[in-house]
Coordinates of C-alpha atoms in Angstrom, one line a residue:
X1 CA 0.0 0.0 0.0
X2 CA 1.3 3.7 -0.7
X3 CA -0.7 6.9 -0.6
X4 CA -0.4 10.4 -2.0
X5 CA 0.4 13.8 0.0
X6 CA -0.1 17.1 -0.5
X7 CA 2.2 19.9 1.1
X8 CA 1.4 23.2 1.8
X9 CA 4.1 25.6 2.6
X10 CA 7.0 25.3 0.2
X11 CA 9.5 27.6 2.2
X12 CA 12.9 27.4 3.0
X13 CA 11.4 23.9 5.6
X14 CA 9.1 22.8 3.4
X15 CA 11.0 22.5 0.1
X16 CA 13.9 20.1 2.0
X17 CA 10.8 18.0 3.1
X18 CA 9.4 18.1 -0.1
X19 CA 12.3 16.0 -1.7
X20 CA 12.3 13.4 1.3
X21 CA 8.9 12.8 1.0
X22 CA 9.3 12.6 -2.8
X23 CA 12.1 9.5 -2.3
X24 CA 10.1 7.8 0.0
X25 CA 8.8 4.2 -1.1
X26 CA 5.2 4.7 0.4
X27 CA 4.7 8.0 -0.8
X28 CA 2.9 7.4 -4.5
X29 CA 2.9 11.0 -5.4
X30 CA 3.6 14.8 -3.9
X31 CA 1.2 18.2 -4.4
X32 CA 2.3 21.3 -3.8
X33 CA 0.5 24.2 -2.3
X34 CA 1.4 27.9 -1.6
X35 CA 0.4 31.1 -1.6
X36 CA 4.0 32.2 -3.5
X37 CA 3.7 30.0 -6.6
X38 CA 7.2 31.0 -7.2
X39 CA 8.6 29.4 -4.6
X40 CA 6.9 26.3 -5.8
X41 CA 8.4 26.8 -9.8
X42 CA 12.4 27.5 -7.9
X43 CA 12.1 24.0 -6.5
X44 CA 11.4 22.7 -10.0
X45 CA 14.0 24.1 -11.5
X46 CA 16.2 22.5 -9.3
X47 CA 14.8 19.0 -10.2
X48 CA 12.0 18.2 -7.9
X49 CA 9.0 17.3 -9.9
X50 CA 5.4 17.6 -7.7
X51 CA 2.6 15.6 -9.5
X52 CA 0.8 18.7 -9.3
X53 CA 0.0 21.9 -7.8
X54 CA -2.9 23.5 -6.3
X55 CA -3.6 27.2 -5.5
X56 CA -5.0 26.6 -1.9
X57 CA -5.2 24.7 1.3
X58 CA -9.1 25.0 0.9
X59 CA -8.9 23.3 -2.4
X60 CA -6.0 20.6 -1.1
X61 CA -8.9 19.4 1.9
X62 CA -11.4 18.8 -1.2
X63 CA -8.6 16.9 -3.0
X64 CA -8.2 13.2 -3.4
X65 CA -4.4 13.3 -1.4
X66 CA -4.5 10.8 1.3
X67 CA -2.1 13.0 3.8
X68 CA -1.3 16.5 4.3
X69 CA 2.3 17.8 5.5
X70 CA 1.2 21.3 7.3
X71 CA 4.9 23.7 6.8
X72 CA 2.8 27.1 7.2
X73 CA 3.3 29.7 9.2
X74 CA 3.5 28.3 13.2
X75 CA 1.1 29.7 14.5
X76 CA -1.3 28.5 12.1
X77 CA -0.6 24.6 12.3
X78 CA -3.4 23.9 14.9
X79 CA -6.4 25.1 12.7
X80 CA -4.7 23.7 9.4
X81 CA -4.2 20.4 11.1
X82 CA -7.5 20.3 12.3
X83 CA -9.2 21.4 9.0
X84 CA -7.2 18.5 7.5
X85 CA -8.3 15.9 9.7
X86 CA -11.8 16.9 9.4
X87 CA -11.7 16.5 5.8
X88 CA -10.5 12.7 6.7
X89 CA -6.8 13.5 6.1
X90 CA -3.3 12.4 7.6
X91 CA -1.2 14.7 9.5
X92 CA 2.4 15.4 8.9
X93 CA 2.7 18.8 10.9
X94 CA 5.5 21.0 11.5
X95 CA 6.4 22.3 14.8
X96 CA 4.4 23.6 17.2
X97 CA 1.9 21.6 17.1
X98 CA -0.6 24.5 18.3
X99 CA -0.5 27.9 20.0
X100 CA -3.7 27.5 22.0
X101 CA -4.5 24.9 24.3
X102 CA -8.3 24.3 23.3
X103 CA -7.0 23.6 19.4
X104 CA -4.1 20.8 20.7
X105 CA -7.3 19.2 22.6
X106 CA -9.1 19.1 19.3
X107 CA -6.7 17.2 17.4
X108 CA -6.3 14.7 19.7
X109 CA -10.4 14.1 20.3
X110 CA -9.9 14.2 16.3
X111 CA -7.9 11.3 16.3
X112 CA -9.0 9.6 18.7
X113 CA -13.0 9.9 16.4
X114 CA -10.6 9.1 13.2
X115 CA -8.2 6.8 13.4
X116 CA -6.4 9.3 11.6
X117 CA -2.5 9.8 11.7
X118 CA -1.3 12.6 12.9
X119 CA 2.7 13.4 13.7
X120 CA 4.3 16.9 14.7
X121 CA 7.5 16.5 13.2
X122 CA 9.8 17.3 16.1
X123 CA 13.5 17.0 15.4
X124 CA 14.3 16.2 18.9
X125 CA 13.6 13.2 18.9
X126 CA 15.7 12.1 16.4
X127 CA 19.0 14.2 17.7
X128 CA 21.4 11.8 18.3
X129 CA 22.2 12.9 21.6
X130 CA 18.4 12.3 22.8
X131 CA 18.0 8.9 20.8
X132 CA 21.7 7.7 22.6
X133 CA 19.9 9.0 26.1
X134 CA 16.9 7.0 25.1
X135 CA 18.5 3.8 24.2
X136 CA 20.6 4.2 27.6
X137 CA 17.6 5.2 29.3
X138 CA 15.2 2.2 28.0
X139 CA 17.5 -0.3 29.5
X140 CA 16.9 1.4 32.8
X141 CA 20.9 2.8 32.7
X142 CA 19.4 5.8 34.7
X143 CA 17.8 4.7 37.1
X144 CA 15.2 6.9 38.0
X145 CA 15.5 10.3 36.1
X146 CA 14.7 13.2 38.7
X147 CA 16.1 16.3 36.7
X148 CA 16.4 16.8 33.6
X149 CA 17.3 20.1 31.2
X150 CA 17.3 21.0 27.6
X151 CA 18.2 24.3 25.6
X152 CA 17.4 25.6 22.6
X153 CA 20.1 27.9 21.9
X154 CA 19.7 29.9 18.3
X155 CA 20.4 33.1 18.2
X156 CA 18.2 35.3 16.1
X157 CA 21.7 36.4 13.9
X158 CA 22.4 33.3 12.9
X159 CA 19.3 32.5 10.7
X160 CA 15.8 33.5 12.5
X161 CA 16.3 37.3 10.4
X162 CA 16.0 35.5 7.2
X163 CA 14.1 33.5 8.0
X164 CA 11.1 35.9 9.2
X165 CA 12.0 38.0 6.4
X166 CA 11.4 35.2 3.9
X167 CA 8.0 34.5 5.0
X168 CA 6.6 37.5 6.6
X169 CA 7.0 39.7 3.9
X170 CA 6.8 43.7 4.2
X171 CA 5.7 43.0 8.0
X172 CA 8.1 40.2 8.9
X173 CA 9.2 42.3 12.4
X174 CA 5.8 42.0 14.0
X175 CA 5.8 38.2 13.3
X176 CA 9.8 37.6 14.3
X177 CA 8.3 38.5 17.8
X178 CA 7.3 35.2 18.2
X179 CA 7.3 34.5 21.9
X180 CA 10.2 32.0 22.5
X181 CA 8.3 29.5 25.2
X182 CA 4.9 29.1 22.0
X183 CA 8.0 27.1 20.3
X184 CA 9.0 24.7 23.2
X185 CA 9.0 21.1 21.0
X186 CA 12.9 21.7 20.4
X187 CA 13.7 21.5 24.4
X188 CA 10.9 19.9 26.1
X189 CA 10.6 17.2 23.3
X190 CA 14.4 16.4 24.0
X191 CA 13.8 15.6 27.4
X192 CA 10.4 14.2 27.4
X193 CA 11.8 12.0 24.2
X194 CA 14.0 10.0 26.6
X195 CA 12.1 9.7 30.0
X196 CA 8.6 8.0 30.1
X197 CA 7.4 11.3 32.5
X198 CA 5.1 14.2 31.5
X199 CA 4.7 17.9 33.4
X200 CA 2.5 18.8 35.6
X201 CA 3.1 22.3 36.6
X202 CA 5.3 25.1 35.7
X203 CA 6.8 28.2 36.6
X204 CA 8.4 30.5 34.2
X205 CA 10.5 34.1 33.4
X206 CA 10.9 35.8 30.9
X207 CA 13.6 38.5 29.8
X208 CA 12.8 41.5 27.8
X209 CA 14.9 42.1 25.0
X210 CA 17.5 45.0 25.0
X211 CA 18.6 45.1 21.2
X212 CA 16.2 47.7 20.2
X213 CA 16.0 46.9 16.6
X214 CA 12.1 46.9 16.3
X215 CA 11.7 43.4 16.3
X216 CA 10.7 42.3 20.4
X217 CA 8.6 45.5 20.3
X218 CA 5.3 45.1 21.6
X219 CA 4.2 48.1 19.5
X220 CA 5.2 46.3 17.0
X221 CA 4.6 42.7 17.8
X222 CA 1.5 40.7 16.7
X223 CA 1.9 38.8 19.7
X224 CA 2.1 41.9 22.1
X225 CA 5.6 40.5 22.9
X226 CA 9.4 41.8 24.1
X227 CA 10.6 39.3 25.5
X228 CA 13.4 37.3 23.8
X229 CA 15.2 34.9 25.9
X230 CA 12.5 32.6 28.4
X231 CA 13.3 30.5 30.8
X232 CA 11.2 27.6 32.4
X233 CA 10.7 25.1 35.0
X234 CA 8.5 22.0 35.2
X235 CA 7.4 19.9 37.8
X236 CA 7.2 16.0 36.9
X237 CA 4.9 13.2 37.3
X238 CA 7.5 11.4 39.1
X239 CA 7.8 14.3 41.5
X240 CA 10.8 15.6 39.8
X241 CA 11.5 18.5 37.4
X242 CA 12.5 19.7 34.3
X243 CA 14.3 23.1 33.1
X244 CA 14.1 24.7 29.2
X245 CA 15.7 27.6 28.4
X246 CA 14.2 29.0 24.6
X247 CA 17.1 31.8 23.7
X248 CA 16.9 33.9 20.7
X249 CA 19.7 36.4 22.0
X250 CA 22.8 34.4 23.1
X251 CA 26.4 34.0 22.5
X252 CA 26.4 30.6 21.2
X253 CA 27.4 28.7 18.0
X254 CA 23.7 27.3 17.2
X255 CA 24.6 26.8 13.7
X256 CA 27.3 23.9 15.1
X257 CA 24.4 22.7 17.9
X258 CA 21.5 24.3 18.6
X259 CA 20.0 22.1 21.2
X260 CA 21.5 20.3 24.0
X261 CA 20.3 18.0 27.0
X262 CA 21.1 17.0 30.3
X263 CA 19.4 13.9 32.1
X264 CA 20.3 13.3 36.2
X265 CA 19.3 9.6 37.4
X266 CA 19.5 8.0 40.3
X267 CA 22.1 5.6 39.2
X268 CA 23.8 7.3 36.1
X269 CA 23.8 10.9 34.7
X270 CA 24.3 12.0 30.9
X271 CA 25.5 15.8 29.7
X272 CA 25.8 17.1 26.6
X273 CA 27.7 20.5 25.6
X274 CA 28.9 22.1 21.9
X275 CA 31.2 19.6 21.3
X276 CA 31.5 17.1 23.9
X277 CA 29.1 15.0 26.0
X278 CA 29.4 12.6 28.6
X279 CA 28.2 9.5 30.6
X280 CA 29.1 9.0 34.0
X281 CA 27.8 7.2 37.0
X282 CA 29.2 7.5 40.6
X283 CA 32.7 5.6 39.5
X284 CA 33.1 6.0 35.6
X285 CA 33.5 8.9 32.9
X286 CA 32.7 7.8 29.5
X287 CA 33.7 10.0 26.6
X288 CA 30.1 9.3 24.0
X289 CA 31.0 12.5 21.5
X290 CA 32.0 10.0 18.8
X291 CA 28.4 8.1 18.9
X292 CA 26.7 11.4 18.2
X293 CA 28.9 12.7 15.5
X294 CA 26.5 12.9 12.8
X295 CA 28.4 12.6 9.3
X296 CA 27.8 15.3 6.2
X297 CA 25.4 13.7 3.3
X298 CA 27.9 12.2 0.8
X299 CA 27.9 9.3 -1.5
X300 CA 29.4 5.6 -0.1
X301 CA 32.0 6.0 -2.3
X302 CA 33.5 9.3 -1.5
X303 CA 37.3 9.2 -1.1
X304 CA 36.9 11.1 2.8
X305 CA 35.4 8.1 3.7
X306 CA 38.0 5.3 2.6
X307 CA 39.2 5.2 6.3
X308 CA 35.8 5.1 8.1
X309 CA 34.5 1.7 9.1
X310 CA 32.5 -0.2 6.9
X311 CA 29.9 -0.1 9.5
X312 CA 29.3 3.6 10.2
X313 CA 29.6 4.5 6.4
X314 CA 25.9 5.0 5.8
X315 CA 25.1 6.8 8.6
X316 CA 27.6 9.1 7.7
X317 CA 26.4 9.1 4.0
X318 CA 23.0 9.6 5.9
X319 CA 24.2 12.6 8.4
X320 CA 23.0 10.5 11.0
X321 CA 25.2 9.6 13.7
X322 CA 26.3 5.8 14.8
X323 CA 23.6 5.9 18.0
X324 CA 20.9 5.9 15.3
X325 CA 19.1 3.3 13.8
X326 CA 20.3 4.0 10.0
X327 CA 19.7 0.5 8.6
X328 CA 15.5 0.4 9.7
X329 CA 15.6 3.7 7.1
X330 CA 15.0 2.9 2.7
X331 CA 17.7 3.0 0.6
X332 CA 16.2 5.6 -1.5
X333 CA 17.5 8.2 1.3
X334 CA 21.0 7.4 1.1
X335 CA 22.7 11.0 -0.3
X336 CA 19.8 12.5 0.4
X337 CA 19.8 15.9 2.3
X338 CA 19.2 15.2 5.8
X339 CA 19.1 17.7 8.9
X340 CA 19.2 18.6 12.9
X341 CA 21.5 16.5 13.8
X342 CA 20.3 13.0 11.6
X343 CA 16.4 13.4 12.5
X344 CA 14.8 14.2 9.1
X345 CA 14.9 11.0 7.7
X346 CA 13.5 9.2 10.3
X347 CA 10.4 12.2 10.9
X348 CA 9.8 11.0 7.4
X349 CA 10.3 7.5 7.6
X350 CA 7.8 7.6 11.0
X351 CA 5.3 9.3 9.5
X352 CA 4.8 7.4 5.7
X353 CA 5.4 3.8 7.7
X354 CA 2.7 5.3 10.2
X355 CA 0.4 6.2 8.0
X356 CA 0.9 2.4 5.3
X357 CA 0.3 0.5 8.8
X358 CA -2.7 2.1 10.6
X359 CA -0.7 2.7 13.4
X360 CA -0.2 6.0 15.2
X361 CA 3.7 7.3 15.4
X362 CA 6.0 7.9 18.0
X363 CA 5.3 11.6 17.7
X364 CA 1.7 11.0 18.0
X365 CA -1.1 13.2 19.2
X366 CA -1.1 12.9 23.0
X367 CA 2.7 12.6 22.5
X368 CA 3.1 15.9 20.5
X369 CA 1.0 17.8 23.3
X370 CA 3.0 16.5 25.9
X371 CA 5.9 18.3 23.9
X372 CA 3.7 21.4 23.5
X373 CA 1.3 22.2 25.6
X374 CA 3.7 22.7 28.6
X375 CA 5.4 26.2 26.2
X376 CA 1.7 27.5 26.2
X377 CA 1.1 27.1 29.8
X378 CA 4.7 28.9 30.6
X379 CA 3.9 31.5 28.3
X380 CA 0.7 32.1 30.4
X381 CA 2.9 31.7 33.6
X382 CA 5.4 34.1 32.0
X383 CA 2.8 36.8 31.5
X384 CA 1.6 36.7 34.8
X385 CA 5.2 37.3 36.5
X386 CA 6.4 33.8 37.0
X387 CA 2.6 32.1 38.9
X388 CA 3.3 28.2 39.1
X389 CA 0.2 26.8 36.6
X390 CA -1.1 23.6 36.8
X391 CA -0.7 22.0 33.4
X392 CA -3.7 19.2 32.3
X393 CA -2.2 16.5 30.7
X394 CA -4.2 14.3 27.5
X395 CA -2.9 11.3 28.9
X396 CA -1.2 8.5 26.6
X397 CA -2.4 7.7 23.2
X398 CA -5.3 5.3 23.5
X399 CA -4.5 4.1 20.0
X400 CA -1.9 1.5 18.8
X401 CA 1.5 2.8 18.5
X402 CA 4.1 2.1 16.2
X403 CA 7.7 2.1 17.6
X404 CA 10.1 1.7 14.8
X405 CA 13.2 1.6 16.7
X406 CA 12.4 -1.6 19.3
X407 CA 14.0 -3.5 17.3
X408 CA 17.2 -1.9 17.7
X409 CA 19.7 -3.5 19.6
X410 CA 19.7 -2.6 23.6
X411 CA 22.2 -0.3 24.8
X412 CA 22.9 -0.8 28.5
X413 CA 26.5 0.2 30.1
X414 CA 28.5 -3.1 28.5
X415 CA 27.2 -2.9 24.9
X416 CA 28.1 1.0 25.2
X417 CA 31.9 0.6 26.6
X418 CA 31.6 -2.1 23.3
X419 CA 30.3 0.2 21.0
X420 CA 32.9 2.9 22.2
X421 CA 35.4 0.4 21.2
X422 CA 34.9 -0.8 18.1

């Protein structure tokens, strides 16, 4: 079985997606959608060939596509998500998977009435230094996880200005005001994509910006917003806690790595930083950088790889690191471009393997609000100087799930010091 997909939002996020979905066995054909047909006829001309294009979302829900891959603007996702679902759709959304919390309800009841997929494509969970932490963290390396942090670190200079400006037009400073905590998949999902916990409560801050540049000006901000850098803590299930930090003003190289984790069990702990991370317990230091490395997209027979092993060749042809699980991935990706640290194939993979089996992904629903509705309840608690909010959690996904990745080979403390090795 394959099925067809229609795209809206051919920007600078969409178009890479585009050509991955494109390769991808299961996916029969790819439409196109957006409101700048040019942008549509620049990826043509260099080679990517849609089976056809339509001139708006309205007319994609009346389409015959199977699936719809939401790359709009972010604060839109929840309504065009829901529109696509109720016009009996799949769901491949970009992140966040909703501003408001009343829209990620919707989508979930949506599924749940459905049976339809839906995934929020959240990188995170695909980082290599999160799916490491996870494998360690599945064979209960750990221990209990009481405290936990993750950081996304991207400066607005290196990037975010062209980006706003690419797809806000003449107005793109009352939109680059986005407030930092209504885009929290990056860091929570990088925490919450290697413990089995959700939050509960939160208290958060939030630091007007100094630059002065018109851009965090709440005279100029569609979101009434100045603040730049936010910062955020979360209380646990387990009766532990979590801290995010979502910087947009930072010294920091977030073109190298723009997220980073931390994870502090009761037996073990695990730290990432720019260009080292560790594993240690109470005795032992363990060097993991190398199992993170994710390689540049090249072809298996590029002479910088003669001296590589065999072994981790494709996941360096991939960009993935040798933590990931390159070989469950089709061989139509290999020298494909990939992205955040090795995760776009495998978004892709998830959700076209997802949607052929009737089973919901690991980004699911319930999973993606767990990743999102915590940044909209800290944005309230931001606003109202820092009040700890309780947040309601969906619960689990009451549908099947699929989890692509069980069959990957456990990783507890002897199979890493053997993977180090070889």
């Amino acid at each position: 079985m394959s099925f067809t997909l229609g795209i809206v939002g051919i920007g600078q996020f969409g178009s890479h997606f585009a050509e991955l979905f494109a390769a991808h066995p299961d996916i029969e054909a790819v439409y196109a959608v957006d409101s700048v047909p040019d942008r549509i006829d620049a990826l043509e001309a260099k080679g990517m060939r849609f089976a056809g294009r339509l001139d708006t979302f309205e007319e994609l829900l009346v389409s015959d596509v199977d699936a719809i891959a939401v790359f709009t603007q972010r604060w839109t996702h929840g309504e065009h998500a829901l529109a696509a679902l109720r016009a009996g759709k799949h769901v491949y959304s970009a992140v966040p998977m909703a501003i408001e919390e009343e829209e990620i309800r919707q989508i979930t009841e949506e599924v749940q009435r459905t049976g339809l997929v839906y995934m929020m494509g959240e990188t995170s969970q695909y980082n290599s230094a999160v799916v490491l932490a996870r494998r360690l963290h599945r064979q209960g390396v750990f221990g209990e996880v009481f405290y936990a942090e993750g950081d996304y670190v991207h400066d607005m200079d290196l990037g975010f200005y062209d980006a706003y400006k690419y797809s806000g037009g003449e107005g793109w400073k009352a939109t680059a005001s986005y407030p930092p905590l209504l885009y929290p998949t990056h860091s929570i999902g990088g925490v919450l994509g290697v413990i089995d916990n959700h939050a509960v409560s939160v208290s958060a801050i939030g630091r007007p910006d100094s630059r002065g540049d018109g851009v965090f000006d709440k005279d100029v901000s569609m979101f009434d917003n100045d603040v730049s850098n936010a910062f955020a803590l979360f209380e646990m299930d387990n009766g532990g806690a979590f801290r995010t930090n979502e910087l947009r003003r930072v010294g920091y190289p977030s073109h190298k790595r723009e997220s980073r984790f931390r994870f502090f069990g009761e037996a073990s702990s695990f730290e990432e930083t720019i260009d080292v991370t560790y594993w240690h317990d109470k005795e032992r230091v363990l060097d993991v950088t190398e199992l993170i490395a994710t390689g540049s997209t090249m072809s298996l027979d590029d002479p910088r790889l003669a001296d590589v092993a065999p072994a981790l060749r494709e996941a360096f042809v991939a960009g993935a690191a040798p933590a990931h699980h390159q070989e469950r991935l089709p061989k139509e990706f290999q020298g494909l471009p990939n992205g955040h640290e090795g995760a776009h194939h495998f978004l892709v993979d998830d959700f076209a393997r997802a949607v052929v089996d009737g089973m919901q992904p690991a980004v699911n629903a319930w999973q993606a609000a767990r990743y999102t509705l915590p940044g909209v309840i800290a944005h309230q608690s931001m606003r109202n100087g820092g009040e700890r909010l309780p947040i309601h959690d969906l619960g689990d996904c009451p549908l099947p799930v699929q989890d692509l990745d069980a069959a990957q080979a456990p990783l507890d403390i002897a199979a890493l010091e053997q993977l180090l090795e070889s």
